[in-house]
Tab-separated table of C-alpha atoms in Angstrom:
chain	number	residue	atom	x	y	z
A	1	MET	CA	84.921	-29.336	-135.339
A	2	ARG	CA	82.536	-27.974	-136.941
A	3	ASN	CA	81.345	-24.700	-137.007
A	4	GLY	CA	79.148	-22.635	-134.531
A	5	ARG	CA	75.054	-22.216	-135.999
A	6	ILE	CA	74.162	-18.571	-135.914
A	7	ILE	CA	70.529	-17.802	-135.275
A	8	LEU	CA	70.693	-13.940	-135.943
A	9	LEU	CA	67.812	-11.687	-134.624
A	10	ASN	CA	67.055	-8.454	-136.482
A	11	GLY	CA	64.424	-5.787	-135.665
A	12	THR	CA	63.935	-2.364	-134.719
A	13	SER	CA	65.360	-1.178	-131.783
A	14	SER	CA	62.392	-1.643	-128.920
A	15	ALA	CA	61.202	-5.020	-130.988
A	16	GLY	CA	61.661	-7.358	-128.130
A	17	LYS	CA	65.095	-8.948	-129.559
A	18	SER	CA	66.544	-9.125	-126.163
A	19	THR	CA	63.922	-10.563	-124.752
A	20	LEU	CA	62.742	-13.058	-126.793
A	21	ALA	CA	67.291	-13.928	-127.054
A	22	LYS	CA	67.064	-14.863	-123.759
A	23	ALA	CA	63.793	-16.671	-124.328
A	24	LEU	CA	65.207	-18.804	-126.384
A	25	ARG	CA	69.069	-19.534	-125.454
A	26	GLU	CA	66.901	-20.960	-122.380
A	27	ALA	CA	64.445	-23.013	-124.478
A	28	LEU	CA	67.039	-24.457	-127.009
A	29	THR	CA	68.233	-28.609	-125.513
A	30	GLU	CA	72.000	-27.026	-127.085
A	31	PRO	CA	74.333	-24.283	-125.263
A	32	PHE	CA	74.253	-21.254	-127.081
A	33	CYS	CA	76.155	-17.930	-126.274
A	34	TYR	CA	74.512	-14.925	-126.403
A	35	TYR	CA	76.278	-11.728	-128.613
A	36	ALA	CA	74.668	-8.649	-129.317
A	37	SER	CA	77.004	-5.041	-130.088
A	38	ASP	CA	75.306	-3.617	-127.223
A	39	GLN	CA	77.248	-6.038	-124.851
A	40	LEU	CA	80.561	-4.658	-126.033
A	41	ALA	CA	79.353	-0.717	-126.246
A	42	ASP	CA	78.009	-1.055	-122.362
A	43	GLY	CA	81.445	-3.123	-121.730
A	44	GLY	CA	83.336	0.329	-122.357
A	45	PHE	CA	84.267	-0.957	-125.685
A	46	ARG	CA	83.549	1.678	-128.015
A	47	ALA	CA	86.101	4.957	-128.575
A	48	ILE	CA	85.340	7.364	-126.289
A	49	LYS	CA	84.867	10.742	-128.155
A	50	GLN	CA	87.835	13.421	-127.695
A	51	LYS	CA	86.723	17.081	-126.596
A	52	THR	CA	88.879	17.872	-129.554
A	53	PRO	CA	88.290	16.217	-132.979
A	54	HIS	CA	90.624	12.870	-133.388
A	55	ALA	CA	91.730	11.756	-136.676
A	56	GLY	CA	89.926	8.829	-137.575
A	57	LEU	CA	87.127	9.038	-134.755
A	58	SER	CA	84.566	9.781	-137.607
A	59	ASN	CA	84.702	6.466	-139.121
A	60	GLU	CA	84.445	4.909	-134.960
A	61	ARG	CA	80.975	3.093	-135.699
A	62	ALA	CA	81.811	1.524	-139.412
A	63	ARG	CA	84.968	0.045	-137.678
A	64	PHE	CA	83.005	-0.266	-135.216
A	65	PHE	CA	80.420	-2.554	-136.528
A	66	ASP	CA	82.709	-4.345	-139.115
A	67	GLY	CA	84.659	-5.700	-136.280
A	68	PHE	CA	81.231	-6.757	-134.931
A	69	HIS	CA	79.829	-9.037	-137.870
A	70	ARG	CA	83.267	-10.310	-138.539
A	71	SER	CA	83.660	-11.236	-134.927
A	72	ILE	CA	80.133	-13.230	-135.170
A	73	VAL	CA	82.371	-15.206	-137.973
A	74	SER	CA	84.964	-15.958	-135.347
A	75	PHE	CA	82.990	-17.117	-132.674
A	76	ALA	CA	81.197	-19.629	-135.545
A	77	GLU	CA	84.224	-20.641	-136.416
A	78	ALA	CA	85.561	-22.121	-133.082
A	79	GLY	CA	82.474	-23.935	-132.875
A	80	ASN	CA	80.333	-21.683	-130.804
A	81	ASP	CA	76.366	-21.788	-131.184
A	82	ILE	CA	75.233	-18.260	-131.332
A	83	ILE	CA	72.179	-15.935	-130.702
A	84	VAL	CA	73.226	-12.877	-132.137
A	85	GLU	CA	70.608	-9.914	-131.451
A	86	HIS	CA	71.089	-7.331	-133.729
A	87	ILE	CA	69.677	-4.255	-135.736
A	88	VAL	CA	70.927	-4.446	-139.704
A	89	GLU	CA	70.819	-0.375	-140.121
A	90	GLU	CA	72.310	-0.623	-144.050
A	91	ALA	CA	71.765	-2.573	-146.698
A	92	GLY	CA	75.665	-2.428	-147.597
A	93	TRP	CA	75.844	-4.556	-143.648
A	94	ALA	CA	72.830	-6.899	-145.229
A	95	ARG	CA	75.187	-7.480	-148.196
A	96	GLN	CA	78.320	-8.079	-145.680
A	97	LEU	CA	76.642	-10.464	-143.039
A	98	ARG	CA	75.338	-12.108	-146.037
A	99	ALA	CA	78.743	-12.404	-147.548
A	100	LEU	CA	80.324	-12.997	-144.238
A	101	PHE	CA	78.021	-16.379	-143.261
A	102	ALA	CA	77.531	-17.886	-146.965
A	103	HIS	CA	79.523	-21.125	-145.584
A	104	LEU	CA	78.016	-21.060	-141.555
A	105	ASP	CA	74.507	-22.547	-141.220
A	106	THR	CA	72.748	-18.708	-139.741
A	107	PHE	CA	68.917	-18.759	-139.829
A	108	TRP	CA	67.679	-15.244	-139.999
A	109	VAL	CA	64.679	-13.600	-137.565
A	110	GLY	CA	62.407	-11.091	-138.116
A	111	VAL	CA	61.434	-9.499	-135.257
A	112	HIS	CA	58.562	-7.627	-135.365
A	113	ALA	CA	56.391	-4.921	-133.345
A	114	PRO	CA	53.657	-2.703	-134.357
A	115	LEU	CA	55.377	0.872	-134.299
A	116	ALA	CA	52.768	2.239	-131.657
A	117	GLU	CA	53.745	-0.601	-129.127
A	118	MET	CA	57.661	0.136	-129.772
A	119	GLU	CA	57.012	3.707	-129.488
A	120	ARG	CA	55.750	3.444	-125.679
A	121	ARG	CA	58.331	0.617	-125.298
A	122	GLU	CA	60.535	3.180	-125.884
A	123	ARG	CA	58.876	5.769	-123.139
A	124	GLU	CA	58.514	3.569	-121.195
A	125	ARG	CA	62.089	1.677	-121.123
A	126	GLY	CA	63.523	4.872	-120.282
A	127	ASP	CA	66.881	5.047	-121.974
A	128	ARG	CA	66.271	4.916	-125.572
A	129	THR	CA	65.808	8.345	-127.673
A	130	ILE	CA	62.131	8.276	-128.982
A	131	GLY	CA	61.747	7.938	-132.764
A	132	GLU	CA	64.835	4.870	-132.583
A	133	ALA	CA	62.167	1.893	-133.321
A	134	ARG	CA	60.677	4.220	-136.158
A	135	TYR	CA	64.386	4.911	-137.862
A	136	HIS	CA	65.112	1.374	-137.500
A	137	LEU	CA	62.514	-0.019	-139.687
A	138	LYS	CA	63.843	-0.268	-142.213
A	139	THR	CA	65.881	-2.999	-141.319
A	140	HIS	CA	63.398	-5.156	-142.847
A	141	ASP	CA	63.852	-3.621	-145.959
A	142	TYR	CA	67.134	-4.576	-146.279
A	143	CYS	CA	66.768	-8.761	-144.970
A	144	ARG	CA	65.404	-11.956	-146.111
A	145	TYR	CA	64.234	-13.903	-143.062
A	146	ASP	CA	63.454	-17.667	-142.228
A	147	ILE	CA	61.212	-17.061	-139.984
A	148	GLU	CA	59.180	-13.192	-138.793
A	149	VAL	CA	57.324	-13.152	-135.229
A	150	ASP	CA	55.431	-10.134	-133.747
A	151	THR	CA	56.202	-9.804	-129.882
A	152	THR	CA	52.735	-8.584	-129.022
A	153	GLU	CA	52.397	-12.493	-129.342
A	154	PRO	CA	52.972	-14.754	-126.344
A	155	LEU	CA	56.409	-15.297	-125.382
A	156	HIS	CA	56.604	-19.030	-125.511
A	157	SER	CA	54.395	-19.424	-129.008
A	158	LEU	CA	57.081	-17.330	-130.953
A	159	VAL	CA	59.778	-19.401	-128.954
A	160	SER	CA	58.254	-23.024	-129.520
A	161	SER	CA	57.803	-21.422	-133.383
A	162	ILE	CA	61.048	-19.800	-133.800
A	163	ILE	CA	62.242	-23.622	-132.349
A	164	GLU	CA	60.053	-25.803	-134.308
A	165	THR	CA	61.468	-23.858	-137.528
A	166	TRP	CA	64.999	-23.604	-136.667
A	167	ARG	CA	65.253	-27.834	-136.682
A	168	ALA	CA	63.640	-27.810	-139.643
A	169	ARG	CA	65.612	-25.785	-141.610
A	170	PRO	CA	67.246	-27.659	-144.447
A	171	SER	CA	70.530	-27.427	-142.804
A	172	ALA	CA	69.449	-28.993	-139.883
A	173	THR	CA	69.470	-32.578	-141.161
A	174	SER	CA	72.783	-32.262	-143.279
C-alpha cells in the first residue's frame, strides 16, 4: 500500500485555512480526508484543566501537539490522502514536522491575508481572541512553502492555483 499524500495549510488564526481546506477537498478529484487540531479540541479530546493543580498538566499543550503531529503521519502511512489545517506556532514544531514528514509526499501551502482583514474576521466571528492572528504571524517565519496564497483573492482562483501547483510538483510524476 502506498503512503497517503499530505497537503498542509499553514497560516495564522483567521487567515482562511478552514474555508480553503473545505474548498480544496471539494475540488480535488481524489478523495482527501480533512484534519485539524481544532477538530480534536472541539470534540473534547484535550485534557480538562482541574480546579486543583495536577502534575504534568502544564505540559498538556506540548503533548497534545506532539501527538497531533505524529497522528498526521499515522494517517498518511495508512494510505490516507489528507488536507491538514495547522498553525505552526513554534520553530521546533516546524523542525519536527519536516522530520516526521521527510518520507512522505508533503505539499506546504502558506495561507496569508492582510493583518487588517484577519483582525476584521476575528471581530466578526466572535469566537476568537482578538490579537490571535497578530500573534500567529510568526508562523510564516518557521516554514518553507511550495505555494503561498492570499485569501482575499477569489476562492476559486486560489483553489485552482494550489491544485495546479500541487499536480506539477516533482513527486506527482514519480
